[in-house]
Amino acid sequence: MAYRELVKRFESVREYMRDFLVFGYKTRREFEGKSARTYDNERRRIESWLGDNLRWEYGPRGKAVFLSMDAAELAHNPLYRAWQSKSFTDNDITLHFCLLDLLADGLPRHAEEITDALTTRYNILSELSTVRRKLKEYTELGILEAQKQGRALCYTLSPCTLDSLFPDQTRLPELLCFFGETAPLSVAGSFLASRGGEEDCKLRFKHHFIVHTLEDQMLLTALDAIRTRARLEVTNVSARSGRELVMTVVPVKIMVSVQTGRRYLAAWLPDRRRFTSLRLDYIKALSLLPGQEEDQSCRTLAKERLAHNWGSALHNSPRLERFSMTVAADEVNEPYIIQRLRRESRDGTVEQVEPGLWRCTRYVYDTGEMMNWVKTFIGRIVSLEGDNQRVIDRFYDDIRRMAELYGGEE
């Protein structure tokens, strides 16, 4: 088949983008399950979307493709172009513009009237079933509104427009630029910003997690399941073996790591009666299932566990560990250190031990998850205490080995 830049389903786009950019920049020989021609076509398609941001290098395994860009210079997420890659037929595009033009007068019309009007006004011969299918699709997308008039279902253009959402558009471009690059489901903000004609985004981001847009459809489905208290059938891809595993879960929370930016689906496994955390970018497919009455108990348990959670994974052990860190901070000249302790300890207890010494105490399920945060206070730490002595000893051992690497004395 001849190469085409557009594709019919976004699921296939996401699968190839994950293979190229998330799972490890595969070479042509490592692209398993697909032909060499498929590899070439998908690589060319991604290159057309990403342009100069896609690079390659030759190594022992062959030519490897990878993503390379400077986040400080990135005005717009280039992966949004993948959402604009859906293919369409001549009939699709013709019906699109003719339907919008026909319904622009605001008069409600049923499917039969619309079909007749397409013929008389635009000389378009379409079957009634085709028009009904298109009207249903646009209603689900929010482009049209459907309302009953007698026994007929009539359609009008949706009044929800950019002007109705934002009557006062002062500083709207800056708002949409920020939302379109940082928020969950931010591709919607990017679309609205492009409708406004604002191309020169003056904002830049130090931590710009652009690959999140590939998993936004999974995020939307997961949030819908949490809102409606439904279960999910998850097709998850193993990071190590690459094998697919299908499981039924009760979704309870979307967790975001402040260290890596990765997003996780925290869920309860009814068959194993335990919690699990699934990376959204490793989830291949999600589908909604009916919820069960017993699911409420696991949601209540998850809420209790989250009160003492530090990382992005829900723990199954009910045992809490006490951890205490004492740091040196001048409360007169360095109040920002004390503010950090109170703001970042996530409901931990912060108290003054003596002038210049402050202690932060927190009860968590895994003290080890706190160590990356604790290390940001190196140079101020006076003492560490807690129930998990093994983790504390490892921290001091890391400091000793670091001192040895830099020629420090005992």
Short mmCIF file of C-alpha atoms in Angstrom, two decimals:
data_model
loop_
_atom_site.label_atom_id
_atom_site.label_comp_id
_atom_site.label_asym_id
_atom_site.label_seq_id
_atom_site.Cartn_x
_atom_site.Cartn_y
_atom_site.Cartn_z
CA MET A 1 0.00 0.00 0.00
CA ALA A 2 1.21 3.53 -0.76
CA TYR A 3 2.50 5.57 2.16
CA ARG A 4 -0.02 7.93 3.79
CA GLU A 5 0.67 10.55 6.42
CA LEU A 6 -2.84 10.37 7.93
CA VAL A 7 -4.18 7.38 9.87
CA LYS A 8 -7.68 6.19 10.69
CA ARG A 9 -7.34 5.47 14.43
CA PHE A 10 -5.33 7.36 17.06
CA GLU A 11 -4.70 4.06 18.88
CA SER A 12 -2.30 3.01 16.13
CA VAL A 13 -0.57 6.40 16.28
CA ARG A 14 -0.10 6.04 20.01
CA GLU A 15 1.24 2.51 19.65
CA TYR A 16 3.93 3.52 17.17
CA MET A 17 4.86 6.69 19.05
CA ARG A 18 5.30 4.67 22.22
CA ASP A 19 7.46 2.13 20.37
CA PHE A 20 9.68 4.87 18.98
CA LEU A 21 9.78 7.41 21.81
CA VAL A 22 8.72 5.79 25.09
CA PHE A 23 9.76 2.13 25.04
CA GLY A 24 13.22 2.73 23.73
CA TYR A 25 14.09 4.14 20.29
CA LYS A 26 14.06 0.88 18.41
CA THR A 27 16.12 0.12 15.36
CA ARG A 28 14.59 -1.45 12.28
CA ARG A 29 15.65 -4.96 13.36
CA GLU A 30 14.18 -4.50 16.85
CA PHE A 31 10.76 -3.41 15.57
CA GLU A 32 9.10 -6.75 16.28
CA GLY A 33 5.71 -7.87 15.02
CA LYS A 34 5.70 -5.51 12.03
CA SER A 35 7.36 -5.63 8.63
CA ALA A 36 10.33 -3.51 7.59
CA ARG A 37 8.01 -1.58 5.26
CA THR A 38 5.71 -0.78 8.21
CA TYR A 39 8.71 0.44 10.21
CA ASP A 40 9.77 2.74 7.36
CA ASN A 41 6.25 4.11 6.89
CA GLU A 42 5.72 4.83 10.59
CA ARG A 43 9.17 6.41 10.94
CA ARG A 44 8.47 8.68 7.96
CA ARG A 45 5.07 9.59 9.39
CA ILE A 46 6.53 10.54 12.77
CA GLU A 47 9.32 12.50 11.08
CA SER A 48 6.73 14.51 9.18
CA TRP A 49 5.04 15.45 12.49
CA LEU A 50 8.13 16.15 14.56
CA GLY A 51 10.43 17.62 11.93
CA ASP A 52 13.88 18.57 13.26
CA ASN A 53 13.00 17.30 16.74
CA LEU A 54 13.47 13.71 15.57
CA ARG A 55 17.11 12.65 15.33
CA TRP A 56 18.95 9.42 14.69
CA GLU A 57 22.37 7.93 15.24
CA TYR A 58 24.21 4.84 14.06
CA GLY A 59 25.39 2.32 16.64
CA PRO A 60 26.20 -1.37 16.94
CA ARG A 61 22.48 -2.21 16.69
CA GLY A 62 21.95 -0.08 13.60
CA LYS A 63 20.18 3.23 13.00
CA ALA A 64 18.27 4.26 16.14
CA VAL A 65 15.63 7.03 16.08
CA PHE A 66 15.14 9.27 19.11
CA LEU A 67 13.54 12.55 20.19
CA SER A 68 15.85 15.48 20.92
CA MET A 69 14.76 18.99 21.84
CA ASP A 70 15.46 21.85 24.24
CA ALA A 71 12.45 22.38 26.49
CA ALA A 72 13.51 25.99 27.11
CA GLU A 73 13.14 26.71 23.39
CA LEU A 74 9.94 24.69 22.93
CA ALA A 75 6.94 26.98 22.42
CA HIS A 76 4.43 24.24 21.53
CA ASN A 77 4.28 20.51 22.12
CA PRO A 78 5.10 18.96 18.72
CA LEU A 79 3.31 15.72 19.63
CA TYR A 80 -0.04 17.52 19.35
CA ARG A 81 0.31 17.05 15.60
CA ALA A 82 -0.42 13.37 16.18
CA TRP A 83 -3.97 14.36 17.24
CA GLN A 84 -4.40 16.11 13.88
CA SER A 85 -3.48 13.02 11.88
CA LYS A 86 -6.91 11.41 11.50
CA SER A 87 -7.73 10.47 7.92
CA PHE A 88 -11.01 11.36 6.26
CA THR A 89 -12.82 10.72 3.01
CA ASP A 90 -14.02 13.25 0.46
CA ASN A 91 -17.56 12.62 1.68
CA ASP A 92 -16.53 13.27 5.31
CA ILE A 93 -15.06 16.68 4.60
CA THR A 94 -17.90 17.70 2.29
CA LEU A 95 -20.55 16.74 4.84
CA HIS A 96 -18.63 18.51 7.60
CA PHE A 97 -18.69 21.95 6.02
CA CYS A 98 -22.15 21.60 4.47
CA LEU A 99 -23.73 20.50 7.78
CA LEU A 100 -22.18 23.41 9.66
CA ASP A 101 -23.25 25.88 6.99
CA LEU A 102 -26.79 24.47 6.86
CA LEU A 103 -27.30 24.63 10.63
CA ALA A 104 -25.67 28.05 11.02
CA ASP A 105 -29.09 29.76 10.92
CA GLY A 106 -29.96 28.21 14.31
CA LEU A 107 -33.14 26.45 13.10
CA PRO A 108 -33.54 22.90 14.49
CA ARG A 109 -33.88 20.23 11.81
CA HIS A 110 -34.40 16.48 11.94
CA ALA A 111 -32.31 14.02 9.90
CA GLU A 112 -34.78 13.75 7.01
CA GLU A 113 -34.93 17.53 6.59
CA ILE A 114 -31.15 17.78 6.67
CA THR A 115 -30.78 15.03 4.07
CA ASP A 116 -33.26 16.76 1.75
CA ALA A 117 -31.59 20.16 2.28
CA LEU A 118 -28.18 18.73 1.42
CA THR A 119 -29.61 17.64 -1.92
CA THR A 120 -31.54 20.81 -2.79
CA ARG A 121 -29.05 23.38 -1.48
CA TYR A 122 -25.66 21.73 -2.05
CA ASN A 123 -26.49 19.08 -4.68
CA ILE A 124 -25.15 16.34 -2.37
CA LEU A 125 -26.77 12.91 -2.59
CA SER A 126 -26.32 11.17 0.76
CA GLU A 127 -28.15 8.23 2.25
CA LEU A 128 -30.26 8.94 5.31
CA SER A 129 -28.30 6.38 7.34
CA THR A 130 -25.02 8.18 6.51
CA VAL A 131 -26.41 11.54 7.60
CA ARG A 132 -27.84 10.03 10.81
CA ARG A 133 -24.46 8.49 11.63
CA LYS A 134 -22.66 11.79 11.06
CA LEU A 135 -25.20 13.72 13.16
CA LYS A 136 -24.83 11.22 16.02
CA GLU A 137 -21.04 11.47 15.83
CA TYR A 138 -21.09 15.28 15.95
CA THR A 139 -23.55 15.25 18.85
CA GLU A 140 -21.22 13.00 20.85
CA LEU A 141 -18.33 15.34 20.03
CA GLY A 142 -20.31 18.35 21.26
CA ILE A 143 -20.43 20.06 17.86
CA LEU A 144 -24.21 19.64 17.65
CA GLU A 145 -27.03 19.50 20.17
CA ALA A 146 -29.96 17.10 19.85
CA GLN A 147 -33.43 17.73 21.28
CA LYS A 148 -36.77 15.96 20.98
CA GLN A 149 -39.57 17.75 19.15
CA GLY A 150 -42.54 15.45 19.23
CA ARG A 151 -41.29 12.08 18.01
CA ALA A 152 -38.45 13.54 15.94
CA LEU A 153 -34.90 14.20 17.10
CA CYS A 154 -33.83 17.65 15.89
CA TYR A 155 -30.30 19.02 15.66
CA THR A 156 -28.80 22.49 16.07
CA LEU A 157 -25.27 23.85 16.36
CA SER A 158 -23.94 23.80 19.91
CA PRO A 159 -23.96 27.26 21.53
CA CYS A 160 -20.74 26.37 23.34
CA THR A 161 -18.19 28.48 21.46
CA LEU A 162 -14.91 30.14 22.38
CA ASP A 163 -16.70 33.51 22.66
CA SER A 164 -19.38 32.07 24.95
CA LEU A 165 -16.81 30.40 27.17
CA PHE A 166 -14.69 33.56 27.46
CA PRO A 167 -16.80 36.73 26.98
CA ASP A 168 -13.88 38.77 28.28
CA GLN A 169 -10.87 37.62 26.29
CA THR A 170 -8.34 39.84 28.03
CA ARG A 171 -5.11 37.86 28.48
CA LEU A 172 -6.87 34.84 27.00
CA PRO A 173 -3.91 33.90 24.75
CA GLU A 174 -1.61 33.62 27.78
CA LEU A 175 -4.19 31.52 29.63
CA LEU A 176 -4.66 29.12 26.71
CA CYS A 177 -0.91 28.93 26.10
CA PHE A 178 -0.32 27.87 29.71
CA PHE A 179 -3.23 25.43 29.79
CA GLY A 180 -2.31 24.06 26.37
CA GLU A 181 1.16 23.00 27.52
CA THR A 182 0.84 21.96 31.18
CA ALA A 183 -2.63 20.77 32.20
CA PRO A 184 -3.96 17.23 31.86
CA LEU A 185 -5.81 16.84 28.55
CA SER A 186 -3.96 19.98 27.48
CA VAL A 187 -4.41 19.23 23.78
CA ALA A 188 -7.81 20.93 24.20
CA GLY A 189 -6.07 24.14 25.30
CA SER A 190 -3.71 23.92 22.36
CA PHE A 191 -6.68 23.56 19.98
CA LEU A 192 -8.44 26.60 21.47
CA ALA A 193 -5.23 28.64 21.29
CA SER A 194 -4.87 27.81 17.59
CA ARG A 195 -8.48 28.86 16.97
CA GLY A 196 -7.62 32.26 18.42
CA GLY A 197 -4.78 32.69 15.98
CA GLU A 198 -2.20 33.16 18.75
CA GLU A 199 1.04 31.66 17.50
CA ASP A 200 3.67 33.51 19.55
CA CYS A 201 3.53 31.87 22.98
CA LYS A 202 5.78 33.81 25.35
CA LEU A 203 5.82 31.12 28.04
CA ARG A 204 8.59 28.55 28.44
CA PHE A 205 8.68 25.61 30.87
CA LYS A 206 11.60 24.18 32.79
CA HIS A 207 9.96 20.75 33.10
CA HIS A 208 7.91 20.08 29.98
CA PHE A 209 6.53 16.53 29.90
CA ILE A 210 5.42 16.47 26.28
CA VAL A 211 4.83 12.69 26.00
CA HIS A 212 1.80 12.99 28.31
CA THR A 213 -0.40 13.85 25.36
CA LEU A 214 -0.01 10.29 24.05
CA GLU A 215 -1.76 8.93 27.16
CA ASP A 216 -4.44 11.62 27.56
CA GLN A 217 -7.14 9.39 26.06
CA MET A 218 -6.34 6.76 28.70
CA LEU A 219 -6.41 9.47 31.37
CA LEU A 220 -9.85 10.65 30.24
CA THR A 221 -11.26 7.11 30.32
CA ALA A 222 -9.74 6.46 33.77
CA LEU A 223 -11.14 9.72 35.18
CA ASP A 224 -14.56 8.86 33.73
CA ALA A 225 -14.42 5.47 35.48
CA ILE A 226 -13.45 7.10 38.80
CA ARG A 227 -16.26 9.65 38.48
CA THR A 228 -18.93 7.08 37.61
CA ARG A 229 -17.54 4.46 40.07
CA ALA A 230 -17.07 1.94 37.29
CA ARG A 231 -14.47 -0.77 36.89
CA LEU A 232 -11.89 -0.91 34.13
CA GLU A 233 -10.58 -3.67 31.93
CA VAL A 234 -6.90 -2.79 31.47
CA THR A 235 -4.53 -4.09 28.82
CA ASN A 236 -1.10 -3.40 30.29
CA VAL A 237 2.29 -3.84 28.60
CA SER A 238 5.14 -5.14 30.76
CA ALA A 239 8.13 -2.78 30.78
CA ARG A 240 10.57 -5.70 31.02
CA SER A 241 9.19 -8.47 28.85
CA GLY A 242 6.89 -6.48 26.56
CA ARG A 243 4.09 -8.98 27.15
CA GLU A 244 0.49 -7.84 27.39
CA LEU A 245 -1.61 -8.59 30.47
CA VAL A 246 -5.37 -8.06 30.66
CA MET A 247 -6.79 -7.40 34.14
CA THR A 248 -9.92 -6.03 35.80
CA VAL A 249 -9.32 -3.22 38.30
CA VAL A 250 -11.21 -0.74 40.47
CA PRO A 251 -9.66 2.69 39.71
CA VAL A 252 -9.30 4.92 42.77
CA LYS A 253 -6.84 7.71 41.93
CA ILE A 254 -4.57 9.25 39.31
CA MET A 255 -1.12 9.80 40.84
CA VAL A 256 1.55 12.09 39.35
CA SER A 257 5.19 11.84 40.37
CA VAL A 258 6.66 15.27 41.14
CA GLN A 259 10.14 13.83 40.48
CA THR A 260 9.71 12.19 37.08
CA GLY A 261 6.40 13.63 35.85
CA ARG A 262 5.10 10.14 35.14
CA ARG A 263 1.40 9.51 35.71
CA TYR A 264 0.02 6.38 37.34
CA LEU A 265 -3.38 4.76 37.74
CA ALA A 266 -3.73 3.63 41.35
CA ALA A 267 -6.23 0.78 41.42
CA TRP A 268 -7.51 -2.18 43.42
CA LEU A 269 -7.16 -5.69 42.02
CA PRO A 270 -10.33 -7.54 43.09
CA ASP A 271 -8.93 -10.98 42.21
CA ARG A 272 -5.77 -10.50 44.29
CA ARG A 273 -7.30 -8.16 46.88
CA ARG A 274 -4.40 -5.72 46.77
CA PHE A 275 -3.51 -2.30 45.36
CA THR A 276 -1.40 -1.76 42.27
CA SER A 277 -0.05 1.24 40.34
CA LEU A 278 0.01 1.18 36.54
CA ARG A 279 1.96 3.68 34.47
CA LEU A 280 -0.41 5.33 32.02
CA ASP A 281 2.14 5.21 29.20
CA TYR A 282 2.35 1.41 29.61
CA ILE A 283 -1.43 0.96 29.29
CA LYS A 284 -2.41 -0.11 25.80
CA ALA A 285 -6.20 -0.12 26.14
CA LEU A 286 -8.95 0.70 28.66
CA SER A 287 -12.62 -0.17 28.60
CA LEU A 288 -15.38 0.56 31.14
CA LEU A 289 -17.06 -2.24 33.09
CA PRO A 290 -20.00 -2.06 35.53
CA GLY A 291 -19.05 -1.31 39.12
CA GLN A 292 -19.84 -3.58 42.08
CA GLU A 293 -21.20 -2.78 45.54
CA GLU A 294 -18.12 -4.13 47.28
CA ASP A 295 -15.90 -1.64 45.42
CA GLN A 296 -16.75 1.11 47.92
CA SER A 297 -14.77 -0.61 50.68
CA CYS A 298 -11.55 -0.51 48.65
CA ARG A 299 -12.10 3.18 47.83
CA THR A 300 -12.46 3.91 51.54
CA LEU A 301 -9.28 1.94 52.27
CA ALA A 302 -7.43 3.82 49.50
CA LYS A 303 -8.44 7.16 51.02
CA GLU A 304 -7.03 6.06 54.38
CA ARG A 305 -3.76 4.90 52.78
CA LEU A 306 -3.36 8.10 50.76
CA ALA A 307 -3.29 10.13 53.98
CA HIS A 308 0.11 8.56 54.76
CA ASN A 309 1.38 8.09 51.23
CA TRP A 310 4.52 9.78 50.00
CA GLY A 311 5.23 8.31 46.56
CA SER A 312 3.02 7.55 43.59
CA ALA A 313 2.26 3.94 44.62
CA LEU A 314 -0.46 2.79 47.03
CA HIS A 315 0.95 0.40 49.63
CA ASN A 316 -0.66 -2.85 50.73
CA SER A 317 1.01 -3.12 54.14
CA PRO A 318 -0.92 -1.28 56.90
CA ARG A 319 2.25 -0.73 58.97
CA LEU A 320 3.30 2.92 59.34
CA GLU A 321 6.90 4.07 59.82
CA ARG A 322 7.83 7.16 61.83
CA PHE A 323 10.51 9.38 60.29
CA SER A 324 12.03 12.53 61.78
CA MET A 325 14.55 14.94 60.25
CA THR A 326 16.23 17.77 62.16
CA VAL A 327 17.71 20.58 60.06
CA ALA A 328 19.58 23.79 60.82
CA ALA A 329 17.74 26.93 59.73
CA ASP A 330 17.98 30.51 60.95
CA GLU A 331 14.36 31.50 61.49
CA VAL A 332 15.24 35.21 61.10
CA ASN A 333 17.41 35.14 57.98
CA GLU A 334 16.26 31.84 56.43
CA PRO A 335 12.48 31.62 56.91
CA TYR A 336 12.16 30.08 53.43
CA ILE A 337 13.74 26.84 54.73
CA ILE A 338 11.04 26.54 57.38
CA GLN A 339 8.41 27.35 54.78
CA ARG A 340 9.77 24.54 52.59
CA LEU A 341 9.46 22.06 55.45
CA ARG A 342 5.86 23.04 56.09
CA ARG A 343 4.88 23.18 52.44
CA GLU A 344 6.69 20.09 51.13
CA SER A 345 6.37 17.68 54.07
CA ARG A 346 2.80 16.89 52.97
CA ASP A 347 0.98 17.38 56.27
CA GLY A 348 4.06 16.53 58.33
CA THR A 349 4.60 18.08 61.78
CA VAL A 350 7.18 20.88 61.84
CA GLU A 351 8.36 22.17 65.21
CA GLN A 352 11.25 24.21 66.59
CA VAL A 353 13.60 22.17 68.80
CA GLU A 354 15.78 25.10 69.83
CA PRO A 355 16.92 28.36 68.20
CA GLY A 356 18.26 27.48 64.76
CA LEU A 357 17.06 23.85 64.80
CA TRP A 358 13.79 22.59 63.32
CA ARG A 359 12.38 19.07 63.28
CA CYS A 360 10.03 17.65 60.68
CA THR A 361 8.14 14.43 61.57
CA ARG A 362 6.06 12.34 59.19
CA TYR A 363 4.36 8.92 59.34
CA VAL A 364 4.63 7.05 56.04
CA TYR A 365 4.36 3.51 54.69
CA ASP A 366 7.82 3.55 53.12
CA THR A 367 10.55 5.82 54.47
CA GLY A 368 12.71 5.06 51.45
CA GLU A 369 10.34 7.05 49.23
CA MET A 370 11.22 10.20 51.18
CA MET A 371 14.97 10.02 50.67
CA ASN A 372 15.12 11.94 47.39
CA TRP A 373 13.36 14.83 49.12
CA VAL A 374 15.50 14.52 52.24
CA LYS A 375 18.68 14.81 50.14
CA THR A 376 17.63 18.27 48.99
CA PHE A 377 18.48 19.44 52.54
CA ILE A 378 22.05 18.11 52.48
CA GLY A 379 24.28 20.62 54.27
CA ARG A 380 21.54 21.43 56.77
CA ILE A 381 20.68 17.98 58.09
CA VAL A 382 21.65 17.59 61.75
CA SER A 383 20.13 14.17 62.40
CA LEU A 384 17.75 11.57 60.99
CA GLU A 385 15.67 9.27 63.19
CA GLY A 386 12.92 6.77 62.53
CA ASP A 387 11.60 3.22 62.61
CA ASN A 388 13.29 2.17 59.36
CA GLN A 389 16.92 2.25 60.43
CA ARG A 390 18.07 0.43 57.30
CA VAL A 391 17.01 3.34 55.08
CA ILE A 392 18.64 5.88 57.39
CA ASP A 393 21.91 3.91 57.47
CA ARG A 394 21.89 3.74 53.69
CA PHE A 395 21.52 7.54 53.53
CA TYR A 396 24.58 8.08 55.73
CA ASP A 397 26.49 5.45 53.76
CA ASP A 398 25.69 7.30 50.52
CA ILE A 399 27.05 10.51 52.04
CA ARG A 400 30.25 8.77 53.12
CA ARG A 401 30.80 7.23 49.69
CA MET A 402 30.15 10.58 48.01
CA ALA A 403 32.75 12.22 50.28
CA GLU A 404 35.25 9.53 49.32
CA LEU A 405 34.62 10.10 45.61
CA TYR A 406 35.37 13.81 46.03
CA GLY A 407 38.44 13.23 48.24
CA GLY A 408 36.79 14.09 51.52
CA GLU A 409 38.27 13.14 54.89
CA GLU A 410 36.76 10.75 57.41
#
